[in-house]
Coordinates of N, CA and C in Angstrom, one line a residue:
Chain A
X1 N 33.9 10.1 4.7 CA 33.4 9.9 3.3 C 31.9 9.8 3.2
X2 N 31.3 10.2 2.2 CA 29.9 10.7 2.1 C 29.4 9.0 1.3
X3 N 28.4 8.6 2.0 CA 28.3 7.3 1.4 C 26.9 7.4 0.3
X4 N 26.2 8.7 0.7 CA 25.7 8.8 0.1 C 24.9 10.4 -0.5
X5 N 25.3 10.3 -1.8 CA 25.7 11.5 -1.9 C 24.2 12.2 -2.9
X6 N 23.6 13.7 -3.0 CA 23.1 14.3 -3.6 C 23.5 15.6 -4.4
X7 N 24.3 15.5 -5.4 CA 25.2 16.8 -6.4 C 24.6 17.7 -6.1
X8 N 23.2 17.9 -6.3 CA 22.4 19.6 -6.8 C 22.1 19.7 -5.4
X9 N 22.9 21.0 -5.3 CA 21.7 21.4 -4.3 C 20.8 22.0 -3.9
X10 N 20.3 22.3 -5.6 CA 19.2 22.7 -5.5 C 18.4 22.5 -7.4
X11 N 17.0 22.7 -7.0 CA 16.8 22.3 -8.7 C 15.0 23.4 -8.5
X12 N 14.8 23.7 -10.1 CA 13.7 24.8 -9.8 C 13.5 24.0 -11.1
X13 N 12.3 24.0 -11.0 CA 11.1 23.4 -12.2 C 9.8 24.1 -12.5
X14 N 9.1 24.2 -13.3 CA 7.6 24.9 -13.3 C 6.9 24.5 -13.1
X15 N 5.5 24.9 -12.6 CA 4.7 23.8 -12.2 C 3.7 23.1 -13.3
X16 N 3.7 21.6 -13.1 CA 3.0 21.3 -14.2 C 4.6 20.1 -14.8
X17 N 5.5 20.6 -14.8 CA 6.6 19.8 -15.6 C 7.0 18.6 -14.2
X18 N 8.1 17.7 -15.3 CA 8.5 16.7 -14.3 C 9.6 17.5 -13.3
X19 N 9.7 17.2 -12.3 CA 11.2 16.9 -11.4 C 11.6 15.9 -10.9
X20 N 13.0 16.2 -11.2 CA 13.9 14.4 -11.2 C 14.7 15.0 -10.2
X21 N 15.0 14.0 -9.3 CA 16.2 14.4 -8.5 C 16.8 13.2 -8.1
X22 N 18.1 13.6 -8.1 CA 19.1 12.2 -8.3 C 19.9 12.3 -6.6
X23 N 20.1 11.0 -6.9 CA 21.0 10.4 -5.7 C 22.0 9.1 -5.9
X24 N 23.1 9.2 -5.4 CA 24.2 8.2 -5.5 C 24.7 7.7 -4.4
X25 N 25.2 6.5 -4.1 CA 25.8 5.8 -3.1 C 26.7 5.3 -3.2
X26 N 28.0 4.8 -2.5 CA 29.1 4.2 -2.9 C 28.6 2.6 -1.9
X27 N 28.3 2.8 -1.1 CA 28.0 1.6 -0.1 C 27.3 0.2 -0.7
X28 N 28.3 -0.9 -1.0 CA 27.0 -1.8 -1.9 C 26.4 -2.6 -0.8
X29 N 26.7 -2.3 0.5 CA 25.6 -2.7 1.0 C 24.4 -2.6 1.2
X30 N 24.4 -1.1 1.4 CA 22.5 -0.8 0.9 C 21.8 -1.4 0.5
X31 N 20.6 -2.0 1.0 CA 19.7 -2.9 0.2 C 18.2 -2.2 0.6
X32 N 18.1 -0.9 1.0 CA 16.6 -0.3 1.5 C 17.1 1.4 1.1
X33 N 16.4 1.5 0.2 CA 16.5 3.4 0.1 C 15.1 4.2 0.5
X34 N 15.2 5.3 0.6 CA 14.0 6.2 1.0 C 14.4 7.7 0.6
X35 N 12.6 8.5 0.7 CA 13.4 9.7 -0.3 C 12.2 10.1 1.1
X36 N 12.7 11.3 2.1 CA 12.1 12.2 2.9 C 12.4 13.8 2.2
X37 N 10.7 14.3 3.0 CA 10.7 15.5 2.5 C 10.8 16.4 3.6
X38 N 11.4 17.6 3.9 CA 11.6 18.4 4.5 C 10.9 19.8 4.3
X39 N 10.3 20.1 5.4 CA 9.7 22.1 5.1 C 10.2 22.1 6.7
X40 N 10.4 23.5 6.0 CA 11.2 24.8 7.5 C 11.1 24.3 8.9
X41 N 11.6 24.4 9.4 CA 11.4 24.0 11.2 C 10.4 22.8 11.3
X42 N 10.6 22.2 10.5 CA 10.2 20.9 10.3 C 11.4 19.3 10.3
X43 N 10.6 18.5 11.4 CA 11.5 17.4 10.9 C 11.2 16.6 9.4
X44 N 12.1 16.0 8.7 CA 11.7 15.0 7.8 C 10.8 14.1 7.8
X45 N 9.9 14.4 6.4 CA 8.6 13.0 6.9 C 8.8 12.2 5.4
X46 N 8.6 11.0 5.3 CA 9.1 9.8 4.4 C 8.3 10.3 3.4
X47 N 8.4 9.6 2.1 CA 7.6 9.9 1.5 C 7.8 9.0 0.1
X48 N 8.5 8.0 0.3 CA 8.5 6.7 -0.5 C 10.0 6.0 -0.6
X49 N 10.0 4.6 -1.0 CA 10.9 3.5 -0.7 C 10.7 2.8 -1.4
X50 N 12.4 1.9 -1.7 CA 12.7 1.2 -2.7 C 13.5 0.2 -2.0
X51 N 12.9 -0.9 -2.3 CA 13.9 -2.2 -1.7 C 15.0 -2.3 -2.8
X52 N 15.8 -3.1 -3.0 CA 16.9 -3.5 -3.9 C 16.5 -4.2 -4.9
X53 N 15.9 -5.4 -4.5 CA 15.2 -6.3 -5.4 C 14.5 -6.0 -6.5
X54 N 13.7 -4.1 -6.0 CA 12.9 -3.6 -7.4 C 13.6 -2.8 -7.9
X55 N 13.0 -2.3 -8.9 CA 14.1 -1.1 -9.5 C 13.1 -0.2 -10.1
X56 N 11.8 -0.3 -9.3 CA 10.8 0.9 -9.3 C 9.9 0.7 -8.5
X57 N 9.3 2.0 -7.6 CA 8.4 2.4 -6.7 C 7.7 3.2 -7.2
X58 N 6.3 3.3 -7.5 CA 5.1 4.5 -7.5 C 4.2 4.5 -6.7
X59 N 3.6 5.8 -6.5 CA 2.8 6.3 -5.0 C 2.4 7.7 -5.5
X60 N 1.3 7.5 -6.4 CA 0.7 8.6 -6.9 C 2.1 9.1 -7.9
X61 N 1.8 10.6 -7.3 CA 2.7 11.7 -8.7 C 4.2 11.3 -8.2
X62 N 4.2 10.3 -7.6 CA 5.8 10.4 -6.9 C 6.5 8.5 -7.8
X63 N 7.5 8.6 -7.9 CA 8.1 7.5 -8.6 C 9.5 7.3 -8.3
X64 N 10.1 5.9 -7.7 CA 11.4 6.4 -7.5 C 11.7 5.2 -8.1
X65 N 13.4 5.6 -9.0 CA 13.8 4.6 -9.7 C 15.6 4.2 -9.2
X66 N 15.4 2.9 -8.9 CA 17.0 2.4 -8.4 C 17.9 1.6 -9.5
X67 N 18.8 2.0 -9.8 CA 19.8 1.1 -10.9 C 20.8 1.2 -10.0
X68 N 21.0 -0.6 -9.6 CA 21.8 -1.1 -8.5 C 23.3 -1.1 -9.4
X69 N 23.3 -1.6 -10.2 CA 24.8 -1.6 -10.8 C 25.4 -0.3 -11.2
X70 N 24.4 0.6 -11.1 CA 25.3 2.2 -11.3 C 25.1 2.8 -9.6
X71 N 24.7 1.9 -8.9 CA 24.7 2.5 -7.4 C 23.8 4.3 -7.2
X72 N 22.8 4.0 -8.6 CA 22.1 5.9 -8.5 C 20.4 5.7 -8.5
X73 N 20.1 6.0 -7.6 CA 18.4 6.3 -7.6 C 18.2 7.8 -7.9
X74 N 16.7 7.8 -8.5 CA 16.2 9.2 -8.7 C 14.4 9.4 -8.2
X75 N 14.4 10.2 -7.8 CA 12.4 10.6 -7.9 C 12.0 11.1 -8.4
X76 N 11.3 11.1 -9.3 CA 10.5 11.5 -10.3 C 8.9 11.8 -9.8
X77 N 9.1 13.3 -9.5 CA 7.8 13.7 -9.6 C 6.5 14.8 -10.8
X78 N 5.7 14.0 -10.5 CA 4.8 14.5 -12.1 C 3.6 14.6 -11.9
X79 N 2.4 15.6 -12.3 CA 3.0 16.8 -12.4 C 3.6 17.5 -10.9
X80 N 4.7 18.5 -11.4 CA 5.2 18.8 -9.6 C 4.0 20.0 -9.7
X81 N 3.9 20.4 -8.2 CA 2.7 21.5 -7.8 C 4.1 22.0 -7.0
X82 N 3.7 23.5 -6.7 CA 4.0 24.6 -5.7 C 4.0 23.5 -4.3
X83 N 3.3 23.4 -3.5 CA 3.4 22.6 -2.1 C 4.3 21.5 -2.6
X84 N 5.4 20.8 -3.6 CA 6.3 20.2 -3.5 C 7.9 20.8 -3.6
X85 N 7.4 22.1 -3.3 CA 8.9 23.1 -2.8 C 9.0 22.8 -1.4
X86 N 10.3 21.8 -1.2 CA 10.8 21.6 0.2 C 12.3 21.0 -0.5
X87 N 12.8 20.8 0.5 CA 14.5 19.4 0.5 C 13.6 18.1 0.6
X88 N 14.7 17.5 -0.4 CA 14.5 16.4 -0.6 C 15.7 15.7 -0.2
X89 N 15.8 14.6 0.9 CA 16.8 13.9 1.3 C 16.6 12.5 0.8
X90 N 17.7 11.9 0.6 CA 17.8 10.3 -0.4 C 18.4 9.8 0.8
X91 N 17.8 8.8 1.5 CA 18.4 7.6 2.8 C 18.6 6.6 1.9
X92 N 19.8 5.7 3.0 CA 19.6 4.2 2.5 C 19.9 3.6 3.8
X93 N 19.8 2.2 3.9 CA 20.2 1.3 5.4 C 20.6 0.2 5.1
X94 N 21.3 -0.8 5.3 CA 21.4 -2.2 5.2 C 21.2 -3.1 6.3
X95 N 21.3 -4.6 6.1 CA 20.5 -5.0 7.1 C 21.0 -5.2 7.9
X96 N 22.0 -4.7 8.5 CA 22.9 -5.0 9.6 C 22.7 -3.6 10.1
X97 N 22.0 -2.8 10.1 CA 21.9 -1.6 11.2 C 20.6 -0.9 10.5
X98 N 20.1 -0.2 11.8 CA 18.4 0.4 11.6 C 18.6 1.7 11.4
X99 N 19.8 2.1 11.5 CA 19.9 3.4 11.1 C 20.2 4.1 10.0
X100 N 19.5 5.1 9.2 CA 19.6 5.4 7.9 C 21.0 6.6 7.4
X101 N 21.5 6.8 6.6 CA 22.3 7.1 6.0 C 21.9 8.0 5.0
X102 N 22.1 9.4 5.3 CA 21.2 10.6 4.4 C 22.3 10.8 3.4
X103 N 21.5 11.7 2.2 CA 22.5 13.0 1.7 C 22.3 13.8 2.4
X104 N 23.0 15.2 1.7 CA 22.9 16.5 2.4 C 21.7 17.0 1.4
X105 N 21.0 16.3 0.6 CA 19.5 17.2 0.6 C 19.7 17.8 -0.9
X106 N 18.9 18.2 -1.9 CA 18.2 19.1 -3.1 C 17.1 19.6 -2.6
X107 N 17.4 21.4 -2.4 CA 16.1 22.1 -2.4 C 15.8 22.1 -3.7
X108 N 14.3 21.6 -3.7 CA 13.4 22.0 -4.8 C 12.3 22.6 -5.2
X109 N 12.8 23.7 -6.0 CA 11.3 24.9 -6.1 C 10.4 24.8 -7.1
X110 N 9.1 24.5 -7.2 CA 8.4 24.6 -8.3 C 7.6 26.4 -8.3
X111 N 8.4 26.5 -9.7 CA 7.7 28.2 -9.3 C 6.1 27.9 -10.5
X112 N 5.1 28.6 -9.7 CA 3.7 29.0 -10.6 C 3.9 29.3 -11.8
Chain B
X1 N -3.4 11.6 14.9 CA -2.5 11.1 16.7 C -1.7 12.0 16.8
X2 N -0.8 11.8 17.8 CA 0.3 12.9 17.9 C 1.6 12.1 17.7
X3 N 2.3 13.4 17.2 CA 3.9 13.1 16.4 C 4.6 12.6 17.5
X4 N 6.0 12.3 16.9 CA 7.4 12.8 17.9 C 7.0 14.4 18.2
X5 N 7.6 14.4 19.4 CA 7.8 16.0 19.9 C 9.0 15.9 20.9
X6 N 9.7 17.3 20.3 CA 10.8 17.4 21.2 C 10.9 18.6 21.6
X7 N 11.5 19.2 22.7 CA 11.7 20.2 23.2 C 12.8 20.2 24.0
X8 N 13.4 21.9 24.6 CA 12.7 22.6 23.8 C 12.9 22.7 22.4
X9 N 12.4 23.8 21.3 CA 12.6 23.6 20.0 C 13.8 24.3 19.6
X10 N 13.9 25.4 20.7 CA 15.4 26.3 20.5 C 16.2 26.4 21.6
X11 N 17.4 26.3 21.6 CA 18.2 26.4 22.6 C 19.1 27.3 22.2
X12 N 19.7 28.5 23.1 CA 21.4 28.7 22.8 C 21.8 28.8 23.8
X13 N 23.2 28.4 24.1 CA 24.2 27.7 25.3 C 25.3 28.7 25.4
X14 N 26.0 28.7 26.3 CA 27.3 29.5 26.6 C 27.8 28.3 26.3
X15 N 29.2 28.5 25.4 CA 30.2 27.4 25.1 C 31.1 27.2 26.6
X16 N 30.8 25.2 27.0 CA 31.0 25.3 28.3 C 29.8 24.6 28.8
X17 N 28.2 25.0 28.9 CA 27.5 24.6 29.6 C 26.9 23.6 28.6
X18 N 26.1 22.5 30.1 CA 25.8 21.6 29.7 C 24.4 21.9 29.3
X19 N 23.3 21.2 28.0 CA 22.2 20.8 27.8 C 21.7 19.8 27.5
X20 N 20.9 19.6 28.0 CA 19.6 18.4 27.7 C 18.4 18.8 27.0
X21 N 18.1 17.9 25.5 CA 17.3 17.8 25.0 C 16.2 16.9 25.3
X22 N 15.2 17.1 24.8 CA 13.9 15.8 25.2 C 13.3 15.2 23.9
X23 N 13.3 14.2 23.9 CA 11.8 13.5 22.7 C 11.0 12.4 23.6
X24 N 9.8 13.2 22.7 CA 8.7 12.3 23.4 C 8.1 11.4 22.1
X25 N 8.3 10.3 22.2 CA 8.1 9.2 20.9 C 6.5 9.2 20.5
X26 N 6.0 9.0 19.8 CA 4.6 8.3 19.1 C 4.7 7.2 20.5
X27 N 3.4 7.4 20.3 CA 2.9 6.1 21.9 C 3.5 4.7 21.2
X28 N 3.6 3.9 22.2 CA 3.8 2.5 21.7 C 5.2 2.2 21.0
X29 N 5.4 3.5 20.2 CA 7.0 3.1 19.4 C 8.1 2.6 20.3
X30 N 8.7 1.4 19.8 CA 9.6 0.8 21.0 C 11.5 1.5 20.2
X31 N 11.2 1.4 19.1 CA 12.9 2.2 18.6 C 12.5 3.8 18.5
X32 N 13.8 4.2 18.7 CA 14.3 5.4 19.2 C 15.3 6.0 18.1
X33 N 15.6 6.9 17.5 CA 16.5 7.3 17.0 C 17.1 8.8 17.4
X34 N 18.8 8.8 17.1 CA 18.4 10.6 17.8 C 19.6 10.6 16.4
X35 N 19.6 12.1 15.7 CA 20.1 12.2 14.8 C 20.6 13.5 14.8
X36 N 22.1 14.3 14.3 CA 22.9 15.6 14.4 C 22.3 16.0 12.9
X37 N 22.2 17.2 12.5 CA 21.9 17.7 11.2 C 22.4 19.0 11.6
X38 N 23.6 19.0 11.1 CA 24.2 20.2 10.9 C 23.8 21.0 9.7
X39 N 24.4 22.3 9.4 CA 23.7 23.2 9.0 C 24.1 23.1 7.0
X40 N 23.3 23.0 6.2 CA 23.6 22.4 4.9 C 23.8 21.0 4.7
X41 N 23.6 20.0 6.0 CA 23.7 19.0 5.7 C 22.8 18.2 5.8
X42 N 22.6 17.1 5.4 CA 21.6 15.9 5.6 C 21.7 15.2 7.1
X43 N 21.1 14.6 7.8 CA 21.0 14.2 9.5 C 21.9 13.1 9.5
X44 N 22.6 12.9 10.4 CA 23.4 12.0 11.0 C 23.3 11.4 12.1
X45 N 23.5 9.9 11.9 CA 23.0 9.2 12.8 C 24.0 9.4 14.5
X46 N 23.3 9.5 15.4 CA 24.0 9.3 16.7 C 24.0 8.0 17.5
X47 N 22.6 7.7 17.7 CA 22.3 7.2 18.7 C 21.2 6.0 18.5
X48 N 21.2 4.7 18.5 CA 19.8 4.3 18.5 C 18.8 3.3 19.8
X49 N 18.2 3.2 20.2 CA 17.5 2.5 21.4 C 16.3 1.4 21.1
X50 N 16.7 0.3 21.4 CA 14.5 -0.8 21.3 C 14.4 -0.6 23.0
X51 N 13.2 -0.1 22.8 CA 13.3 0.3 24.4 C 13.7 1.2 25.4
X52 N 14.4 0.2 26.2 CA 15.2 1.1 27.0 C 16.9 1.2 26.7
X53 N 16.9 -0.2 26.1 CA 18.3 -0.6 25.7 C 19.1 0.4 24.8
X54 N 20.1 1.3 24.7 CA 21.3 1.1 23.6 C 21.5 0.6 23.2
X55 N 21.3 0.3 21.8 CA 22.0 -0.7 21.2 C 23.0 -0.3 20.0
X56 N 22.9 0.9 19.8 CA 24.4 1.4 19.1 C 24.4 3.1 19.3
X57 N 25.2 3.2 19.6 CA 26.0 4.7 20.0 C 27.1 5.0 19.3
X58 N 27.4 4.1 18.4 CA 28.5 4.6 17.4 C 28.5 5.8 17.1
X59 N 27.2 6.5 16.5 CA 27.3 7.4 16.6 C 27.7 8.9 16.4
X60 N 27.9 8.8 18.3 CA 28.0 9.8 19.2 C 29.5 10.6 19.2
X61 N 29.9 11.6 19.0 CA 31.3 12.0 18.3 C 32.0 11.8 19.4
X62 N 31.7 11.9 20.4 CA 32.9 12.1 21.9 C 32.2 11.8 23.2
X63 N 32.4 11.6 24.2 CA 32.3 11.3 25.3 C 31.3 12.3 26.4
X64 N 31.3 13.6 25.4 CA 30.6 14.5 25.9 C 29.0 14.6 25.2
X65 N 28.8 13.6 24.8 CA 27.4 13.0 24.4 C 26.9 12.3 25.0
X66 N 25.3 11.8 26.0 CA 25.1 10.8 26.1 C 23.5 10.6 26.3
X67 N 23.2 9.6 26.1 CA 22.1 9.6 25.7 C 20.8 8.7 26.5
X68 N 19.8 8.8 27.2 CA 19.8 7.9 27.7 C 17.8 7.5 27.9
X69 N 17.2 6.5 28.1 CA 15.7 6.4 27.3 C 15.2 5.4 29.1
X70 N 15.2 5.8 30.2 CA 15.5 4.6 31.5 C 13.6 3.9 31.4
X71 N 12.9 4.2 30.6 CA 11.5 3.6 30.7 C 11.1 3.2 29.4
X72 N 12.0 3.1 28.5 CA 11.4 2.7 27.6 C 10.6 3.7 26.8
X73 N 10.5 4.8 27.0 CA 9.5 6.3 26.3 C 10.6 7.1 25.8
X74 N 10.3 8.3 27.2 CA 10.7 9.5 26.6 C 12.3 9.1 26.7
X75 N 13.1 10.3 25.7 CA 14.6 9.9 25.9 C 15.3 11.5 25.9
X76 N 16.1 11.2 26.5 CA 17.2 12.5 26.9 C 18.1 12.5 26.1
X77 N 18.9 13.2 25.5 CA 20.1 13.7 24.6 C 20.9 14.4 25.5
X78 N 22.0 14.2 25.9 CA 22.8 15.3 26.9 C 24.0 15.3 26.2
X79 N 24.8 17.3 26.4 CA 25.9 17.3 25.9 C 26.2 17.8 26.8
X80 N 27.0 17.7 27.3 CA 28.1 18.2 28.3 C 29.1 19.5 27.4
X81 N 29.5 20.1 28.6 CA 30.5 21.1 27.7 C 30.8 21.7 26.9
X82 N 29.7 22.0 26.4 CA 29.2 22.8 24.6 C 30.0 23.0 24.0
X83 N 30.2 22.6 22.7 CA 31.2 23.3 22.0 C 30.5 24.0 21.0
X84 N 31.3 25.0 20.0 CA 30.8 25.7 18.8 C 30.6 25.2 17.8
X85 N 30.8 23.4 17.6 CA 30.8 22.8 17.1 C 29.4 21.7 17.0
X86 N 29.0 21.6 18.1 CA 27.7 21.6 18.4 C 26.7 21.7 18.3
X87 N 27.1 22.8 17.7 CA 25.7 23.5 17.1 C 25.2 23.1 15.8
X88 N 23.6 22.6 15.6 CA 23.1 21.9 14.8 C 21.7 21.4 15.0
X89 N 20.7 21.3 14.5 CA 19.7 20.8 14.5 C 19.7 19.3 14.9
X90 N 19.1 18.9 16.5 CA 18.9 17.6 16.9 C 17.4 16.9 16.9
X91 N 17.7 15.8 15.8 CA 16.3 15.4 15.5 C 16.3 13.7 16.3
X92 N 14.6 13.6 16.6 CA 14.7 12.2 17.6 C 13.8 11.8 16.0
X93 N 13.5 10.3 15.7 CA 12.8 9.6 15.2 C 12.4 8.8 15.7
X94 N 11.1 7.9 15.7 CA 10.8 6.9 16.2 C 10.4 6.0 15.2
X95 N 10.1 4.5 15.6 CA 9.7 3.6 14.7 C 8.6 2.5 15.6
X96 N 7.8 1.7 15.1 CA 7.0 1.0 15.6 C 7.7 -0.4 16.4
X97 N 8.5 -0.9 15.8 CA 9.1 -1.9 16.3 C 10.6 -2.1 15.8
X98 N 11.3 -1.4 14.7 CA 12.4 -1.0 14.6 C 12.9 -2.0 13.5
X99 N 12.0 -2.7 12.5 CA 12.2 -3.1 11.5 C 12.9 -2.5 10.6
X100 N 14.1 -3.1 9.4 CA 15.0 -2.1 9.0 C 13.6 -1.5 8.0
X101 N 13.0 -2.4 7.0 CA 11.9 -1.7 5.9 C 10.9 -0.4 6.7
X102 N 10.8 -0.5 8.0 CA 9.8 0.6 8.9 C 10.0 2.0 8.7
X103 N 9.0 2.8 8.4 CA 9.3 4.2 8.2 C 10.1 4.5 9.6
X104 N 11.0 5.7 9.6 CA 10.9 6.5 11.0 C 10.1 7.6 10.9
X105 N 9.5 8.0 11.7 CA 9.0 9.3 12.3 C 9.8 10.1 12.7
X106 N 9.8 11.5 12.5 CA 10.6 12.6 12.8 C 10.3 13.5 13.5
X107 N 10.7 13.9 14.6 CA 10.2 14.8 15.3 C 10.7 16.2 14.4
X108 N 10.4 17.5 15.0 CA 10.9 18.9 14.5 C 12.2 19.5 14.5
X109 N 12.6 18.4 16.0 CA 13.7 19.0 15.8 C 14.4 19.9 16.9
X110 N 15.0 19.9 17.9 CA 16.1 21.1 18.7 C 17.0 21.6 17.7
X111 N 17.1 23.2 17.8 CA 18.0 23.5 17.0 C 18.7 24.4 18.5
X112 N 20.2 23.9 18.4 CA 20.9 24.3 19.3 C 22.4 25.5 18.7
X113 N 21.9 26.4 19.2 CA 23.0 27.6 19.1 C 24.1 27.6 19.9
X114 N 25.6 27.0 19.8 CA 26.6 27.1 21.3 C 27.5 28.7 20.8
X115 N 27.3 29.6 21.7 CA 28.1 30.9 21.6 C 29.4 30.9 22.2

């Protein structure tokens, strides 16, 4: 069972407009999420995090929003540029293990 | 500084033979991660190490996995017996001291072909 899940899998935006991408979890243990970015023959590198306790992260054009009682985060980036076409994977972990818990990813394209 | 790096970056196997992957951690990082990312999917956890220790292998799908870090650095991924099933992008991560809040680092990645 997929504990944590990403619907689209894929989303294309313009550049200049917002992109939202969503993520869901069934596990209410989770209490640490993360949103890594992926380009080609590349491993995943982080690129912002949300404890449980908040229910908003910002870090420049990047913003990620957690609503624990609907078990769904999203990242909100603004404005998106071309160099934010990659996958975007949604992790979570709880405190009983160091290991994170992916989706299978939203490619996302900002076309010019 | 320099990343994770793992090699080599490509492999393809005769289904049957055995391979060994490598990651070489960020200096000083004491946790280890090794992770399956099959093809359309997001990475799955295998393996994780503080040190030299295993401390969870849950993991690991079968017996023909194993993993092993004997100095505390670099760490070895070994599959025995390839299957077609196998085949998938193997990523190592590392972390500074293995706090759950701690970024991991991602290496690039083995991508293994079993024929």
């Amino acid at each position: 069972d997929q504990q944590v899940k990403q619907n689209s899998p894929s989303l294309s935006v313009q550049e200049g407009r917002i992109s939202i991408l969503n993520c869901d979890y069934t596990n209410s243990m989770f209490d640490y999420f993360l949103w890594y970015k992926k380009y080609p023959a590349e491993g995943p590198t982080f690129l912002i995090s949300i404890s449980s306790i908040k229910d908003k992260n910002e870090d420049g054009r990047f913003t990620v929003f957690l609503n624990k009682s609907a078990k769904h985060l999203s990242l909100h980036i603004v404005p998106s540029q071309p160099g934010d076409s990659a996958v975007y994977f949604c992790a979570a972990s709880d405190g009983s293990a160091r290991q994170l818990t992916f989706g299978s990813g939203t490619q996302l394209t900002v076309l010019p | 500084g320099a990343g994770v790096s793992q090699s080599p970056r490509y492999k393809v196997a005769k289904r049957g033979q055995d391979v060994a992957l490598r990651c070489d951690p960020i200096s000083g990082h004491v946790s280890l991660f090794w992770y399956q990312q099959a093809l359309g999917q997001g990475p799955e956890f295998l393996t994780y190490f503080q040190n030299e220790a295993q401390l969870d292998k849950s993991g690991l799908p079968s017996d023909r996995f194993f993993a092993e870090r004997p100095e505390g650095s670099v760490s070895t991924l070994k599959i025995q017996r390839t299957q077609q099933e196998d085949s998938a992008v193997y990523l190592c991560a590392t972390s500074l001291t293995g706090r759950m809040t701690e970024t991991q680092y991602f290496g690039p990645g083995t991508r293994l072909l079993v024929l």
